[in-house]
mmCIF file of C-alpha atoms and ligand atoms in Angstrom:
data_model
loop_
_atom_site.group_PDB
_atom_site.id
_atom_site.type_symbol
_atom_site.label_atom_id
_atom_site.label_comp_id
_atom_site.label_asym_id
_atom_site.label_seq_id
_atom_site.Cartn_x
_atom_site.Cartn_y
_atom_site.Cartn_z
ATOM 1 C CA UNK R 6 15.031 18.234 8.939
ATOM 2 C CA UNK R 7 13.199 21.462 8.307
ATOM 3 C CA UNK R 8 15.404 21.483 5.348
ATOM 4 C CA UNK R 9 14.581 18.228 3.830
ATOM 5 C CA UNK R 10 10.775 19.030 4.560
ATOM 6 C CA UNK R 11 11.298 22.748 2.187
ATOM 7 C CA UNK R 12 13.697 21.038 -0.519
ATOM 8 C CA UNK R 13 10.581 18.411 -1.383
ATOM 9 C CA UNK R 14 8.118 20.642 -1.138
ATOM 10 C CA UNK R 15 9.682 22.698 -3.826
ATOM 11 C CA UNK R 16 10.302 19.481 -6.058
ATOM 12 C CA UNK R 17 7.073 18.869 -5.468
ATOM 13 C CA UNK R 18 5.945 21.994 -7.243
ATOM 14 C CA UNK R 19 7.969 21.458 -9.547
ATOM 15 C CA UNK R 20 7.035 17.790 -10.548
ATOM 16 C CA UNK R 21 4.116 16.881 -13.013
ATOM 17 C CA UNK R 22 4.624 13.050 -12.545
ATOM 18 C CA UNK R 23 4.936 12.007 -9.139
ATOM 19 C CA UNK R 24 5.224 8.218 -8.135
ATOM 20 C CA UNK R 25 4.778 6.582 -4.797
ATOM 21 C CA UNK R 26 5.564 3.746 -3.284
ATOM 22 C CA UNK R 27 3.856 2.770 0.603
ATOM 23 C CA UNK R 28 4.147 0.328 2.376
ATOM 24 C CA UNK R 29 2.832 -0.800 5.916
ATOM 25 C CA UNK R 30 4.092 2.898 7.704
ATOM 26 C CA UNK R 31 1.824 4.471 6.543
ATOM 27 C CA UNK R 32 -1.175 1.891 7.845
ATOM 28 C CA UNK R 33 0.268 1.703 11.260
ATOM 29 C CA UNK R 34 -0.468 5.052 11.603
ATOM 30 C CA UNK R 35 -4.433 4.191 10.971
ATOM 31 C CA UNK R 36 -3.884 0.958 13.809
ATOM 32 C CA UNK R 37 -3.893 -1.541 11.180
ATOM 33 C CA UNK R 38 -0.437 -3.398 12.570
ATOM 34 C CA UNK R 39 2.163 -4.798 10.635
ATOM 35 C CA UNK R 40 3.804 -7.854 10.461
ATOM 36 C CA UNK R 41 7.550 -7.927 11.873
ATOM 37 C CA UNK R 42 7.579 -4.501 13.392
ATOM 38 C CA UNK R 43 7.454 -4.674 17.807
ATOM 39 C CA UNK R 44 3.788 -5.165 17.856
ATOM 40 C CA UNK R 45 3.277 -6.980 14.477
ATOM 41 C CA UNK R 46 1.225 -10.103 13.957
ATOM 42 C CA UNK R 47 3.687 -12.168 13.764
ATOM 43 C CA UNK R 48 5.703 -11.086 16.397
ATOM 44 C CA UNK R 49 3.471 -11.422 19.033
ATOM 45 C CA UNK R 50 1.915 -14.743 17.482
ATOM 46 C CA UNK R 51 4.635 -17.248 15.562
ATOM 47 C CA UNK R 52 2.230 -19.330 14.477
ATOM 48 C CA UNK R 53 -0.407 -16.611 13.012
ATOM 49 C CA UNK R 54 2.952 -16.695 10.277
ATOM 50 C CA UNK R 55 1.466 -19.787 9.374
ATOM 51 C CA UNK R 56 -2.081 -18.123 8.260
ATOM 52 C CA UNK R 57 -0.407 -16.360 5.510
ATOM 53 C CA UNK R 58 1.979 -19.187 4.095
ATOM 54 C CA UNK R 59 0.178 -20.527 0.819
ATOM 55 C CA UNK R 60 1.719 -23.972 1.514
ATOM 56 C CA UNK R 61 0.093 -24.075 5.533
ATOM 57 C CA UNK R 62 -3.139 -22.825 3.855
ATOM 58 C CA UNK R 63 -3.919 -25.312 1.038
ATOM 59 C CA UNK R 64 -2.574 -28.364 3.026
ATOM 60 C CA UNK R 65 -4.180 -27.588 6.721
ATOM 61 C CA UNK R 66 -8.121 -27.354 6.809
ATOM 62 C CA UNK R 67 -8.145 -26.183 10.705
ATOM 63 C CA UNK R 68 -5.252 -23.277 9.395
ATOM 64 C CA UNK R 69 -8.010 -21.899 6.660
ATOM 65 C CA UNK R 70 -10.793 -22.021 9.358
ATOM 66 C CA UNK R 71 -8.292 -19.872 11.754
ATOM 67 C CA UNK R 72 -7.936 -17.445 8.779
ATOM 68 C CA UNK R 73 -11.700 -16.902 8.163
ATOM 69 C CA UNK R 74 -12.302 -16.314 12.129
ATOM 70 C CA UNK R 75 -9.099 -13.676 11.333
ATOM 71 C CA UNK R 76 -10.697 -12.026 7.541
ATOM 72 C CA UNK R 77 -14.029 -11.365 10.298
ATOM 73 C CA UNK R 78 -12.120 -9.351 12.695
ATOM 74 C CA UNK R 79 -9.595 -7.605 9.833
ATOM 75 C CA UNK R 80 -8.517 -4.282 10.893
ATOM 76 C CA UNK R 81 -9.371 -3.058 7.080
ATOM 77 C CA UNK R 82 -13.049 -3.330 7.782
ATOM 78 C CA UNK R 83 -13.017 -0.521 10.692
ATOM 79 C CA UNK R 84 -10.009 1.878 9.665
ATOM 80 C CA UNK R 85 -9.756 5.042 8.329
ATOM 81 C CA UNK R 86 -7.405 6.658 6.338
ATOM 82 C CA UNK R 87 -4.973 9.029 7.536
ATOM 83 C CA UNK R 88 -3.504 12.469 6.497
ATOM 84 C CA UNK R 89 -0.984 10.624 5.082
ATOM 85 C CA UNK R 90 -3.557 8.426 2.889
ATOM 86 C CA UNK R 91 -5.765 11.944 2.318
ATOM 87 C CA UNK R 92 -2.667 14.194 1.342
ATOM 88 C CA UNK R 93 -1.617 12.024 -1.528
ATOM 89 C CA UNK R 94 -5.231 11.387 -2.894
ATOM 90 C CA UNK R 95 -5.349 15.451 -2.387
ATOM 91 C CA UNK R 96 -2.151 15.763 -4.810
ATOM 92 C CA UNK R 97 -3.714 13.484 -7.031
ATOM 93 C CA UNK R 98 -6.703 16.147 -7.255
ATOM 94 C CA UNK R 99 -3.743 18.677 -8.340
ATOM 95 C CA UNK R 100 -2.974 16.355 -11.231
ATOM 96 C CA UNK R 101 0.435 15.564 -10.300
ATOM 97 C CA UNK R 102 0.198 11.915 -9.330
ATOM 98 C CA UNK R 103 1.152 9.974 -11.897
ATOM 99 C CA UNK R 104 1.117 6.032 -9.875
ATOM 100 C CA UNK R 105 0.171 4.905 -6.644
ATOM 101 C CA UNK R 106 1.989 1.509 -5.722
ATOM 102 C CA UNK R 107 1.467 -0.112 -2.536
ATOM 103 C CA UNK R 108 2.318 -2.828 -0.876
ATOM 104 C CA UNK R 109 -0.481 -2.751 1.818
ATOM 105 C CA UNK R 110 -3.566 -4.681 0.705
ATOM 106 C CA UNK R 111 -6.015 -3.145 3.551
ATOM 107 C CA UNK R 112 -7.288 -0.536 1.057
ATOM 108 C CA UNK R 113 -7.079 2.507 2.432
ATOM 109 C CA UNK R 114 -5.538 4.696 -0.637
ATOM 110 C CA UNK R 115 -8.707 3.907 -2.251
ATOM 111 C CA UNK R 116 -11.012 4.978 0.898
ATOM 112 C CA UNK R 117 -8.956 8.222 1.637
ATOM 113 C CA UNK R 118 -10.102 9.220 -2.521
ATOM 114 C CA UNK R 119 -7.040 7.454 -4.706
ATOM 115 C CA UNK R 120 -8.654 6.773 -7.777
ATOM 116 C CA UNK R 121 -8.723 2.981 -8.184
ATOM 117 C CA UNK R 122 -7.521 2.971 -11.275
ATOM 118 C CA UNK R 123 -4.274 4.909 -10.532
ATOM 119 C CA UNK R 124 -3.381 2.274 -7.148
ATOM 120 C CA UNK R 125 -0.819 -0.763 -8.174
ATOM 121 C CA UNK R 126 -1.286 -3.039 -5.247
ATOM 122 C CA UNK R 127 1.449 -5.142 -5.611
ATOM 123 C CA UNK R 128 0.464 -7.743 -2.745
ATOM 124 C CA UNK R 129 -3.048 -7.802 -3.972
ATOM 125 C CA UNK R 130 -6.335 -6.599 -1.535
ATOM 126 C CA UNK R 131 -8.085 -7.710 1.443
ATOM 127 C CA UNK R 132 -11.017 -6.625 -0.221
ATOM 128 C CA UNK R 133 -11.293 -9.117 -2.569
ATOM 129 C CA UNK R 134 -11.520 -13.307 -2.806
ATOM 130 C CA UNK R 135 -9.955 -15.565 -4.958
ATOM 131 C CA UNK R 136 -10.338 -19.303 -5.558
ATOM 132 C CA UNK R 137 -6.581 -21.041 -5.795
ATOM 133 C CA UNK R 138 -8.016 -23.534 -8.358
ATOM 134 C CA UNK R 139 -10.624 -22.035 -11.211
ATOM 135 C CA UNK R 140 -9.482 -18.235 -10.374
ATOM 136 C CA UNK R 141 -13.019 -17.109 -9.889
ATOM 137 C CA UNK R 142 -12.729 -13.687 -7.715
ATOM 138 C CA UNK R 143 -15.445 -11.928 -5.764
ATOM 139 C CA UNK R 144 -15.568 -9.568 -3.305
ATOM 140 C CA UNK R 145 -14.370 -9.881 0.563
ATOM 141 C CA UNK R 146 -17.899 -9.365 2.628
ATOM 142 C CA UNK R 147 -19.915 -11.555 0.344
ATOM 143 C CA UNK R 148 -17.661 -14.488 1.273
ATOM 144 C CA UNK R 149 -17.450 -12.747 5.086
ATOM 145 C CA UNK R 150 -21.067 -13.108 4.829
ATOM 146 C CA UNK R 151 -21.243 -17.141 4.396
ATOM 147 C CA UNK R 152 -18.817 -17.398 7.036
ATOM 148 C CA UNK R 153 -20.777 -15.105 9.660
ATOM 149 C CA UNK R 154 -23.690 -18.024 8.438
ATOM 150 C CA UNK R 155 -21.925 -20.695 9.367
ATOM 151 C CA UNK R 156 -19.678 -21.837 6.537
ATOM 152 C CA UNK R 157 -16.585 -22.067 8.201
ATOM 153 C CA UNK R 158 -14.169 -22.920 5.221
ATOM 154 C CA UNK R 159 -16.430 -21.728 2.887
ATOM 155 C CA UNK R 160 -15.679 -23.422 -0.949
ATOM 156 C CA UNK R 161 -15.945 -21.853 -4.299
ATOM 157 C CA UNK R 162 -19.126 -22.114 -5.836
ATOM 158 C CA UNK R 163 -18.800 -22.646 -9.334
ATOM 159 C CA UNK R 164 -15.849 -25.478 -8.542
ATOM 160 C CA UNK R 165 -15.215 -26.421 -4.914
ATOM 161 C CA UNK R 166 -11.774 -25.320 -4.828
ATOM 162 C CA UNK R 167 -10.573 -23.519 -1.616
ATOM 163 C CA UNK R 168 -11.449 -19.951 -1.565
ATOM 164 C CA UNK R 169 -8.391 -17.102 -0.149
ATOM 165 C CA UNK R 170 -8.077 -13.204 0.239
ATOM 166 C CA UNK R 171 -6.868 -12.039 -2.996
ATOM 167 C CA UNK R 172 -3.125 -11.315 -1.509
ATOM 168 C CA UNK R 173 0.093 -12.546 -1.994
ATOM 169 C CA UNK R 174 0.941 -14.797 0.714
ATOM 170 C CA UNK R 175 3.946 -16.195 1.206
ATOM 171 C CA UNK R 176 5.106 -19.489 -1.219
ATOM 172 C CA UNK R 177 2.770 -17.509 -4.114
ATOM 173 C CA UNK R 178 4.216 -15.780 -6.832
ATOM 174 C CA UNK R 179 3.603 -11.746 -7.297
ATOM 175 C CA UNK R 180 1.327 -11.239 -10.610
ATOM 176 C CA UNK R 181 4.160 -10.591 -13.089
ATOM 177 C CA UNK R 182 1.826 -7.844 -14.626
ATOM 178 C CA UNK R 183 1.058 -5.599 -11.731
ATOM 179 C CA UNK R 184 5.100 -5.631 -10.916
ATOM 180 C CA UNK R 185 5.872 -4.893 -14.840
ATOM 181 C CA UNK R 186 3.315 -1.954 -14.317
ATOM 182 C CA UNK R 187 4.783 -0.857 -11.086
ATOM 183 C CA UNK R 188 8.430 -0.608 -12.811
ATOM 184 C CA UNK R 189 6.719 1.234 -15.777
ATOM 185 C CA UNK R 190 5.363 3.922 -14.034
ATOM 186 C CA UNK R 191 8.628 3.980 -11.744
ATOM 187 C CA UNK R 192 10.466 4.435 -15.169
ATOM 188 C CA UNK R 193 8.074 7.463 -15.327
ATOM 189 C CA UNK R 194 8.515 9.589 -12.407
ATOM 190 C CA UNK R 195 9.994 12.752 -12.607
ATOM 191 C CA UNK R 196 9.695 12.845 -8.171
ATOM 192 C CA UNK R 197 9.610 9.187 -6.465
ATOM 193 C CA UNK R 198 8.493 9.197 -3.128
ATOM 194 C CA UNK R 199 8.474 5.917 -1.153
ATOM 195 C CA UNK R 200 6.805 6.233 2.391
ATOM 196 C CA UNK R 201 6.428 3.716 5.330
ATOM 197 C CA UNK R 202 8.426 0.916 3.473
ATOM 198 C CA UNK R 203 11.664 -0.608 4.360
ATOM 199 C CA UNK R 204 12.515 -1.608 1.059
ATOM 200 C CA UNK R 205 14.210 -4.642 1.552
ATOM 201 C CA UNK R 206 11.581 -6.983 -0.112
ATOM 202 C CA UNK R 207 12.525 -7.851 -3.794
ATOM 203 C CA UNK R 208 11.511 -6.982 -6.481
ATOM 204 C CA UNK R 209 9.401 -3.925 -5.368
ATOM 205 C CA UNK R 210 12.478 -2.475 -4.128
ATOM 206 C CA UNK R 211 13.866 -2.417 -7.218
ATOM 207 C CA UNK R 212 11.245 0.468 -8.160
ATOM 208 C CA UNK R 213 13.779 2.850 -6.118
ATOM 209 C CA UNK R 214 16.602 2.190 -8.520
ATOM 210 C CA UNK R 215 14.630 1.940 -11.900
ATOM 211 C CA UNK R 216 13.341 5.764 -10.727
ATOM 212 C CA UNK R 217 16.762 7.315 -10.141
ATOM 213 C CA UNK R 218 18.177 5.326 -13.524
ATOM 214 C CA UNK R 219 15.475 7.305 -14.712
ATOM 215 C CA UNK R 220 16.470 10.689 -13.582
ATOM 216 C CA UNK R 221 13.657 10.973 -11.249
ATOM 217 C CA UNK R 222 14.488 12.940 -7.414
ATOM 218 C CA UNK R 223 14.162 10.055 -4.709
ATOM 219 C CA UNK R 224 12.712 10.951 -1.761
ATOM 220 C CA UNK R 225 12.601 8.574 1.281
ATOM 221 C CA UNK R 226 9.692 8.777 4.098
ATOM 222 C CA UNK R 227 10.620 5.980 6.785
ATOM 223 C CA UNK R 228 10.849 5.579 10.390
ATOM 224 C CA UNK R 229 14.087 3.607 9.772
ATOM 225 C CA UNK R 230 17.258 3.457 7.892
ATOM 226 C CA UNK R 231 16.660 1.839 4.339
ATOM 227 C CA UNK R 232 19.088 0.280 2.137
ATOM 228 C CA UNK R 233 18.124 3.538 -0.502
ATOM 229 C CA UNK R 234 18.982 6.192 1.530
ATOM 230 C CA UNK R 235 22.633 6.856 0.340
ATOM 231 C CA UNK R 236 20.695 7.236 -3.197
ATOM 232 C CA UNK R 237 17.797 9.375 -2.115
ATOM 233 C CA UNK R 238 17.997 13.105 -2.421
ATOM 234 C CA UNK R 239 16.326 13.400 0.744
ATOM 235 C CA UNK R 240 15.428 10.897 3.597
ATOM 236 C CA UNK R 241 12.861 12.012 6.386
ATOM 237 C CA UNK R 242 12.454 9.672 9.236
ATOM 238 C CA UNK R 243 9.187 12.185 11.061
ATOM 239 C CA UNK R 244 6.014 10.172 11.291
ATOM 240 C CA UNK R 245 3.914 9.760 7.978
ATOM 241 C CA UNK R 246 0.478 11.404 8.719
ATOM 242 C CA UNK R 247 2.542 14.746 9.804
ATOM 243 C CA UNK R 248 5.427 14.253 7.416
ATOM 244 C CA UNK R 249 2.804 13.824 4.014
ATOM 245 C CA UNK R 250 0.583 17.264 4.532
ATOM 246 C CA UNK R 251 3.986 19.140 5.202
ATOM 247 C CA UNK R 252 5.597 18.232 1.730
ATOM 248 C CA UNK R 253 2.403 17.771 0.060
ATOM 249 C CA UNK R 254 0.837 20.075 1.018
ATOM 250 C CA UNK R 255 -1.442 22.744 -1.269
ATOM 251 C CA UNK R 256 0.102 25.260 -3.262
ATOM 252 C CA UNK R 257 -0.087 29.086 -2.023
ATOM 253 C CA UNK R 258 -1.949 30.729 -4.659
ATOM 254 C CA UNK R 259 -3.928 33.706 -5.077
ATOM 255 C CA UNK R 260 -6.502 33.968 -8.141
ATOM 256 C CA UNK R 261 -6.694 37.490 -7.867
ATOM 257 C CA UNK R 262 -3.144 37.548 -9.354
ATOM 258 C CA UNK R 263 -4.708 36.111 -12.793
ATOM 259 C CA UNK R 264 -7.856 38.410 -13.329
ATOM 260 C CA UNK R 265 -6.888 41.548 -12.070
ATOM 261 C CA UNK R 266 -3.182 42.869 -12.191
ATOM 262 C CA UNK R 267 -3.334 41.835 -8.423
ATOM 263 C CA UNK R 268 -0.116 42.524 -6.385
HETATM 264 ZN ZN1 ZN D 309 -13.326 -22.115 -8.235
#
């Protein structure tokens, strides 16, 4: 493994346009859980399955109240990023990020110092509200805020419709624009790493493959065996928020040897 951990560290150096792809690994690892792992949401609670299924949602007034009393007490609001989160925003510092797609919607790229701009969140944020029938969005707390005051399925104001967290939930299409962006920048990368995802969910898996097509290295970061790894030129199964700072991790340089003939 010690291996693996020095061969990416070199391409690292070497890359100038590094893409990522994370998924929920790397959010465990801040105590926001996921869904199917052995203590996931859904795992322990069949029917909280039902909060994130578009179809449950619009039908089922009592299902949207559920979810409301669930957006209070989101593990988003309270968690902090990682090393993992804090050694990629640090390498995008060093200039060599060139995309930042996630999967996780809890926004914690952005808190650990990922430029906003430079994260594709693929399943949309937590942090943000969107109503399913005029498209209106706003942000998360104001809405949290009118539910804290008593509006327990709060509406949209300019229309009435029924309000959501701006995520992809199951039964709703993935914006055909962020996923065309994600595949861009994959097409991109001269070093793809994807950390903390199992990449068995379609299309965003795909990314892996339009990378190497590319000519790009593929490096995997995952607790588990993924469908990729027989393509990746390295697979590192060590946890995230040790793993990340170890490849990523600043270059050794010495300024004296550029002003003074330094040895
Ligand atoms: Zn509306």
């Amino acid at each position: 493994m010690t291996t693996a951990v020095e061969s990416v560290r070199a391409w690292v150096e070497d890359a100038k346009r590094i893409v990522f792809l994370t998924g929920a690994g790397i959010s465990t690892e801040s105590g926001i859980p996921d869904f199917r792992g052995p203590q996931g949401v859904w795992t322990r609670d069949p029917e909280a399955e039902k909060l994130s299924d578009i179809r449950y949602y619009v039908a089922d007034a009592e299902i949207r109240r559920k979810s409301w009393r669930t957006r209070l007490a989101h593990p988003a609001w309270t968690a902090e990023p990682n090393e993992g989160h804090a050694a990629i925003a640090e390498l995008e510092r060093r200039g060599k990020l060139h995309a930042l797609i996630t999967q996780n919607v809890d926004g914690l790229h952005q808190r650990a110092g990922s430029l906003p701009e430079r994260v594709i969140e693929v399943h949309g944020t937590v942090h943000g509200v969107v109503c399913l029938s005029c498209g209106w969005k706003g942000p998360m707390q104001a809405t949290l805020d009118r539910v804290r005051a008593g509006e327990l399925d709060p509406p949209c104001r300019d229309c009435g419709g029924i309000l959501k967290s701006d995520t992809v939930s199951f039964g709703q299409p993935l914006a055909p624009e962020v996923i065309d962006r994600a595949m861009r920048a994959a097409a991109e990368a001269d070093l793809f790493i994807s950390v903390g995802t199992s990449l068995r969910v379609y299309p965003i898996a795909g990314v892996v493959q339009v990378a190497k097509n590319a000519g790009a290295r593929i490096v995997i970061v995952n607790a588990e065996p993924t469908p990729f790894d027989a393509v990746a030129d390295a697979v590192i199964s060590s946890p995230i928020g040790e793993t990340l700072p170890r490849i990523l991790g600043e270059l050794r340089e010495c300024s004296d040897c550029f002003d003074g003939g330094h040895r």
